[in-house]
JSON list of C-alpha atoms in Angstrom, two decimals:
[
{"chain": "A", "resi": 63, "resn": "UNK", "atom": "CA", "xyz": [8.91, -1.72, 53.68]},
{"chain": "A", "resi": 64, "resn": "UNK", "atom": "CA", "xyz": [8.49, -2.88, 57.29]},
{"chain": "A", "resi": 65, "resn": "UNK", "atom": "CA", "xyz": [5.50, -4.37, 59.22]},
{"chain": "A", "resi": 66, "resn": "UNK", "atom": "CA", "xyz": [7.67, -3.19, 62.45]},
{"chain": "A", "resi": 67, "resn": "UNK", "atom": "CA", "xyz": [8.43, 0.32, 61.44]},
{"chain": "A", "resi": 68, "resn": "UNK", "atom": "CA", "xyz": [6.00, 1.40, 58.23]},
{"chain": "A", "resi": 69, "resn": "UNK", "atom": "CA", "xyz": [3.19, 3.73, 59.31]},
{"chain": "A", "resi": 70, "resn": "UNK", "atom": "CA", "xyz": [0.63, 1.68, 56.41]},
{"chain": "A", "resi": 71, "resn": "UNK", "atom": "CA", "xyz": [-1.53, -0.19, 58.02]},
{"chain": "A", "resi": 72, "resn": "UNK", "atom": "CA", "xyz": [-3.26, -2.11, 55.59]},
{"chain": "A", "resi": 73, "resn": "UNK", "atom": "CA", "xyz": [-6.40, -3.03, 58.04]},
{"chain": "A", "resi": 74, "resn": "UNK", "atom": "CA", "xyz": [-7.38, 0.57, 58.33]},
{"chain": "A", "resi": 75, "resn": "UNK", "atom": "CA", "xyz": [-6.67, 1.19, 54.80]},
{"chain": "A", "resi": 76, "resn": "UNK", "atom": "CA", "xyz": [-8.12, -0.98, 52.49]},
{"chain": "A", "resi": 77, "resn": "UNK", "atom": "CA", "xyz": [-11.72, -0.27, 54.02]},
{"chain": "A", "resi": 78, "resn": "UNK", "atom": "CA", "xyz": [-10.89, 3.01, 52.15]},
{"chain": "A", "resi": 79, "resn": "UNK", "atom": "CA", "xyz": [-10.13, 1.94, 48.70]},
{"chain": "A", "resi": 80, "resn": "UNK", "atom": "CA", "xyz": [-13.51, 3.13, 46.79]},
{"chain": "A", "resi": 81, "resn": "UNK", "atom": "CA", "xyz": [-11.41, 2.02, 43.21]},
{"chain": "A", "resi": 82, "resn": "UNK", "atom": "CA", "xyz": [-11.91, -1.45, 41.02]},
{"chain": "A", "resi": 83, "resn": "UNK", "atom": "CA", "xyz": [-8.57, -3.24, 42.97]},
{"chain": "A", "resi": 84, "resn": "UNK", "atom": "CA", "xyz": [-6.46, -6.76, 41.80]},
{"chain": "A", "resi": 85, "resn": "UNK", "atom": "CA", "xyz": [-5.76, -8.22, 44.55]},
{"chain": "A", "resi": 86, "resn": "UNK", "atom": "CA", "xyz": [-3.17, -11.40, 43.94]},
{"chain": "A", "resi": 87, "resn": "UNK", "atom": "CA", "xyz": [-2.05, -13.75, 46.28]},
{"chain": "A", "resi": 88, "resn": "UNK", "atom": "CA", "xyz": [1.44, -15.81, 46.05]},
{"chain": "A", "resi": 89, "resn": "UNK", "atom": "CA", "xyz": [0.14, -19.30, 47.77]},
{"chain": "A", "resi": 90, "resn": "UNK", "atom": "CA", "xyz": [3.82, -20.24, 48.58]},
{"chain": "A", "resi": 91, "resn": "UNK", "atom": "CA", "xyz": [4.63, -16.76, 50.52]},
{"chain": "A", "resi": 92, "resn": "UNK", "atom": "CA", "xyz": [5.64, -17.34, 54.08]},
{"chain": "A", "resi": 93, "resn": "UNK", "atom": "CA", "xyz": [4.80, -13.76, 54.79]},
{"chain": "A", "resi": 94, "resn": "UNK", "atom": "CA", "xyz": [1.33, -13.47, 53.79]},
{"chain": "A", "resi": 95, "resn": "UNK", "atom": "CA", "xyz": [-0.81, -16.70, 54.62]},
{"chain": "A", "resi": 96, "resn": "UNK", "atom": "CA", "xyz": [-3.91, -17.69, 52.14]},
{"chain": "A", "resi": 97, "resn": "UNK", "atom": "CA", "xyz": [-6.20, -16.66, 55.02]},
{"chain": "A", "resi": 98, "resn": "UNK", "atom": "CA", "xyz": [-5.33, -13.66, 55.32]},
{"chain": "A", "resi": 99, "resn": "UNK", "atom": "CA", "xyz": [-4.98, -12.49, 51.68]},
{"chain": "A", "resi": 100, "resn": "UNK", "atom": "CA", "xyz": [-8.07, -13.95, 51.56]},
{"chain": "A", "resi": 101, "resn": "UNK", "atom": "CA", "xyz": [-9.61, -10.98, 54.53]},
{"chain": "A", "resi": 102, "resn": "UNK", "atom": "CA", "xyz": [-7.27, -8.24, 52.99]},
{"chain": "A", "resi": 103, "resn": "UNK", "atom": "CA", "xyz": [-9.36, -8.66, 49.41]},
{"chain": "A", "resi": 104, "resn": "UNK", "atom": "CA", "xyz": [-12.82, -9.06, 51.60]},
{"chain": "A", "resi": 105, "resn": "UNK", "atom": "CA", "xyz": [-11.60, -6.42, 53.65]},
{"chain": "A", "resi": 106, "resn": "UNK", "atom": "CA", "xyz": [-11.57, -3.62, 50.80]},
{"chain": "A", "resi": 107, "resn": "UNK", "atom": "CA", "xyz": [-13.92, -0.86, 50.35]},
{"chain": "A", "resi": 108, "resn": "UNK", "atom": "CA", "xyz": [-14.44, -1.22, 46.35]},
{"chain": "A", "resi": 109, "resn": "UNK", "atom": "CA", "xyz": [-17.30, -2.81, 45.11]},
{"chain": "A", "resi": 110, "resn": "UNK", "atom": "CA", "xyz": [-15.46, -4.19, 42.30]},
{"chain": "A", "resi": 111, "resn": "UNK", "atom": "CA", "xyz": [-13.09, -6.45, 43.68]},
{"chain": "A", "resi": 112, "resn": "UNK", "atom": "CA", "xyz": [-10.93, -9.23, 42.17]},
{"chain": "A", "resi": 113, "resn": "UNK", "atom": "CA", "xyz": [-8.94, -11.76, 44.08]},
{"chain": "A", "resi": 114, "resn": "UNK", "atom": "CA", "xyz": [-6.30, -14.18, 42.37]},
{"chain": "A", "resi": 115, "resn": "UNK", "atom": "CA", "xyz": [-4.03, -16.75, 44.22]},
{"chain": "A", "resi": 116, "resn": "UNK", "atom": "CA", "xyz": [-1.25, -17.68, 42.20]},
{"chain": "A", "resi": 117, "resn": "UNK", "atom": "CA", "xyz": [-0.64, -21.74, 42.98]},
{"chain": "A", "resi": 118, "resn": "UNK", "atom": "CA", "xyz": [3.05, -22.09, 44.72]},
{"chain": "A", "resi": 119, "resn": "UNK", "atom": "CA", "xyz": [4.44, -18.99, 43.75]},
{"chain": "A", "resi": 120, "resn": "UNK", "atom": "CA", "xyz": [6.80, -17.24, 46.53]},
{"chain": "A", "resi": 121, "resn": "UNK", "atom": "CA", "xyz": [6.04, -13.91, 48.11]},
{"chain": "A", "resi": 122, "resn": "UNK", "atom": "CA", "xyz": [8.32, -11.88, 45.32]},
{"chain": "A", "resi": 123, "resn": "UNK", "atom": "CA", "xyz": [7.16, -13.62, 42.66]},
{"chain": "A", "resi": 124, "resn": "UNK", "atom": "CA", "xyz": [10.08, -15.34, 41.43]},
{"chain": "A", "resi": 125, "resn": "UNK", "atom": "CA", "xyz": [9.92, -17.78, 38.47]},
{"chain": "A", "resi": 126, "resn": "UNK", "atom": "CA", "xyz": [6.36, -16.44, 38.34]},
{"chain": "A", "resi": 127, "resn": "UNK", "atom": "CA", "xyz": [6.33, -13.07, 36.93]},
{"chain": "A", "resi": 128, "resn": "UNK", "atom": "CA", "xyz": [5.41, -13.63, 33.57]},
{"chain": "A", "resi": 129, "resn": "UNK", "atom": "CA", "xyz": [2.43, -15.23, 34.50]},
{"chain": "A", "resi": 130, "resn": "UNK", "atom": "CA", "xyz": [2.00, -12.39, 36.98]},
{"chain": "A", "resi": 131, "resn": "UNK", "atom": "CA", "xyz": [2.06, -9.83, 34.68]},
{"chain": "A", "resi": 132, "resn": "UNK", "atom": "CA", "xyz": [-0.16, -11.66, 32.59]},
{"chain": "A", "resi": 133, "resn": "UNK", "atom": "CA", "xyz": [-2.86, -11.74, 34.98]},
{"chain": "A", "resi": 134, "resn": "UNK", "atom": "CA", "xyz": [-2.14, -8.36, 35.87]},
{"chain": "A", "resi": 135, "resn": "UNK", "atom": "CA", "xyz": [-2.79, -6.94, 31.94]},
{"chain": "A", "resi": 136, "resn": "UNK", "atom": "CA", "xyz": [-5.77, -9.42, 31.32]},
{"chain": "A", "resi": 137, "resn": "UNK", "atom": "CA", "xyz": [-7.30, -7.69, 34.80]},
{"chain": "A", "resi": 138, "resn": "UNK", "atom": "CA", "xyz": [-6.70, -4.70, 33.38]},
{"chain": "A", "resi": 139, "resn": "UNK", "atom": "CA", "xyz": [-8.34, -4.91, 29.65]},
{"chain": "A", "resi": 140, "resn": "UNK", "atom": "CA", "xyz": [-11.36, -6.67, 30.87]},
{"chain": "A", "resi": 141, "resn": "UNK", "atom": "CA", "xyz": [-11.77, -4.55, 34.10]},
{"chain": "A", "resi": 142, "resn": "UNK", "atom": "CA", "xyz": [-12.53, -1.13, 32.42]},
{"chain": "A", "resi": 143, "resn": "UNK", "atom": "CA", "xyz": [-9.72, 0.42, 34.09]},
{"chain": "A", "resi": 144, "resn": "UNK", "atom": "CA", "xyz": [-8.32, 3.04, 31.96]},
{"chain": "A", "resi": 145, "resn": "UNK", "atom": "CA", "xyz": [-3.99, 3.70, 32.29]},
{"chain": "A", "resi": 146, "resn": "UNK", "atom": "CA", "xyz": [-2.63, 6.42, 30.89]},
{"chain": "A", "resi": 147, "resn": "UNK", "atom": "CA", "xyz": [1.17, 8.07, 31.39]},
{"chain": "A", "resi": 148, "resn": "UNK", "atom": "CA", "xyz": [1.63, 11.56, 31.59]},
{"chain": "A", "resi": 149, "resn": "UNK", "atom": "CA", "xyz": [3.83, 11.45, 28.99]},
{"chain": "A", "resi": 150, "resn": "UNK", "atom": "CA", "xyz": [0.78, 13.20, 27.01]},
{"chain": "A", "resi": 151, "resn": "UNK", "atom": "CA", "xyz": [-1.17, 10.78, 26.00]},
{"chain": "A", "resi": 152, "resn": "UNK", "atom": "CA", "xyz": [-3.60, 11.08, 28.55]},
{"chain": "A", "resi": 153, "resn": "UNK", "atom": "CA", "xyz": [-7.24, 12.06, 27.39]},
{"chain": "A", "resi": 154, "resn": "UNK", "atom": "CA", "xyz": [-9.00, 14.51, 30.15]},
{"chain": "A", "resi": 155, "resn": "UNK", "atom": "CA", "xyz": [-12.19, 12.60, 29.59]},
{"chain": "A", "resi": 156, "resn": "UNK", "atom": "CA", "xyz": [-10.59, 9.41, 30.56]},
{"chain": "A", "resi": 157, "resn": "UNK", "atom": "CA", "xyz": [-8.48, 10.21, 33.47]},
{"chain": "A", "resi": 158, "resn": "UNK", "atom": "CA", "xyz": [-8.12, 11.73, 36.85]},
{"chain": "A", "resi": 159, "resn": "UNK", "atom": "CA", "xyz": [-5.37, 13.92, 37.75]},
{"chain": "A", "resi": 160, "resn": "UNK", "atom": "CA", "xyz": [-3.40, 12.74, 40.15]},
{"chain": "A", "resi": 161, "resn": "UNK", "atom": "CA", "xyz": [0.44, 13.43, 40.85]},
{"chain": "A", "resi": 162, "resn": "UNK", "atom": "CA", "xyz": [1.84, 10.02, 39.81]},
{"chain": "A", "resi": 163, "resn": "UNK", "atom": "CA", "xyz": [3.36, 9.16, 36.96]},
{"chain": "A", "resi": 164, "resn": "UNK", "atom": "CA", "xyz": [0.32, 6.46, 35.96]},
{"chain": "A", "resi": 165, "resn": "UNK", "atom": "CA", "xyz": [-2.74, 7.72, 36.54]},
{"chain": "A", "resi": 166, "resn": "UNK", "atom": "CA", "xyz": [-6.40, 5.37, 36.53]},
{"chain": "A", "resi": 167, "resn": "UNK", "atom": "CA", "xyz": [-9.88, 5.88, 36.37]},
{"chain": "A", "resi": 168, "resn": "UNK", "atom": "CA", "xyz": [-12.46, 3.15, 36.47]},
{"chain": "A", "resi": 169, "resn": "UNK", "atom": "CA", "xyz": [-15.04, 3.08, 33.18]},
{"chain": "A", "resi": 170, "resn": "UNK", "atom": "CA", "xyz": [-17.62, 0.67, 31.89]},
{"chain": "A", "resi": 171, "resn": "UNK", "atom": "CA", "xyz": [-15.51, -2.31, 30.87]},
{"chain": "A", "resi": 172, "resn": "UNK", "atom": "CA", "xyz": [-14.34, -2.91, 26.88]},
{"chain": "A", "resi": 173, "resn": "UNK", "atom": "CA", "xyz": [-16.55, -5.49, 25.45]}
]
């Protein structure tokens, strides 16, 4: 990915994301400042959105993913966000279709 030469352009896309969205922040990235991960997350369209900032990590994470990942799956059971694979364990009452190979669907959180 390149800020120079991708066509995303995250300012005029995240207005559009209608979905529950985790948005987490690497404090000690160079790339990204706190500021404006800060305006991405208050930038997105979703009503439900969460925004983490994960204290002197680096922009890939390193020597942090664990902890990553742990936010990531603690988002995700309390969030209501259902993940299925296609590997046919999907339920059609729980998911969307969509061409991916995860697919998610926002329902009322697990208690």
């Amino acid at each position: 990915w390149s800020g120079l030469s991708s066509p995303a352009k995250l300012a005029t896309t995240i207005p559009e994301v209608r979905i529950p969205s985790l948005v987490v922040h690497a404090t000690a990235a160079t790339e990204i400042r706190v500021r404006q991960a800060r305006e991405i997350a208050a930038a997105s369209g979703a009503t439900d959105i969460t925004y983490e900032e994960m204290k002197g990590a680096p922009h890939y994470l390193e020597g942090h993913r664990a902890e990553a990942m742990d936010l990531v799956t603690e988002w995700i059971r309390t969030s209501g966000i259902v993940v299925a694979s296609l590997a046919g364990d999907e339920r059609p009452d729980q998911v969307d279709s969509h061409p991916r190979d995860v697919i998610v669907r926002a329902s009322p959180p697990r208690p």
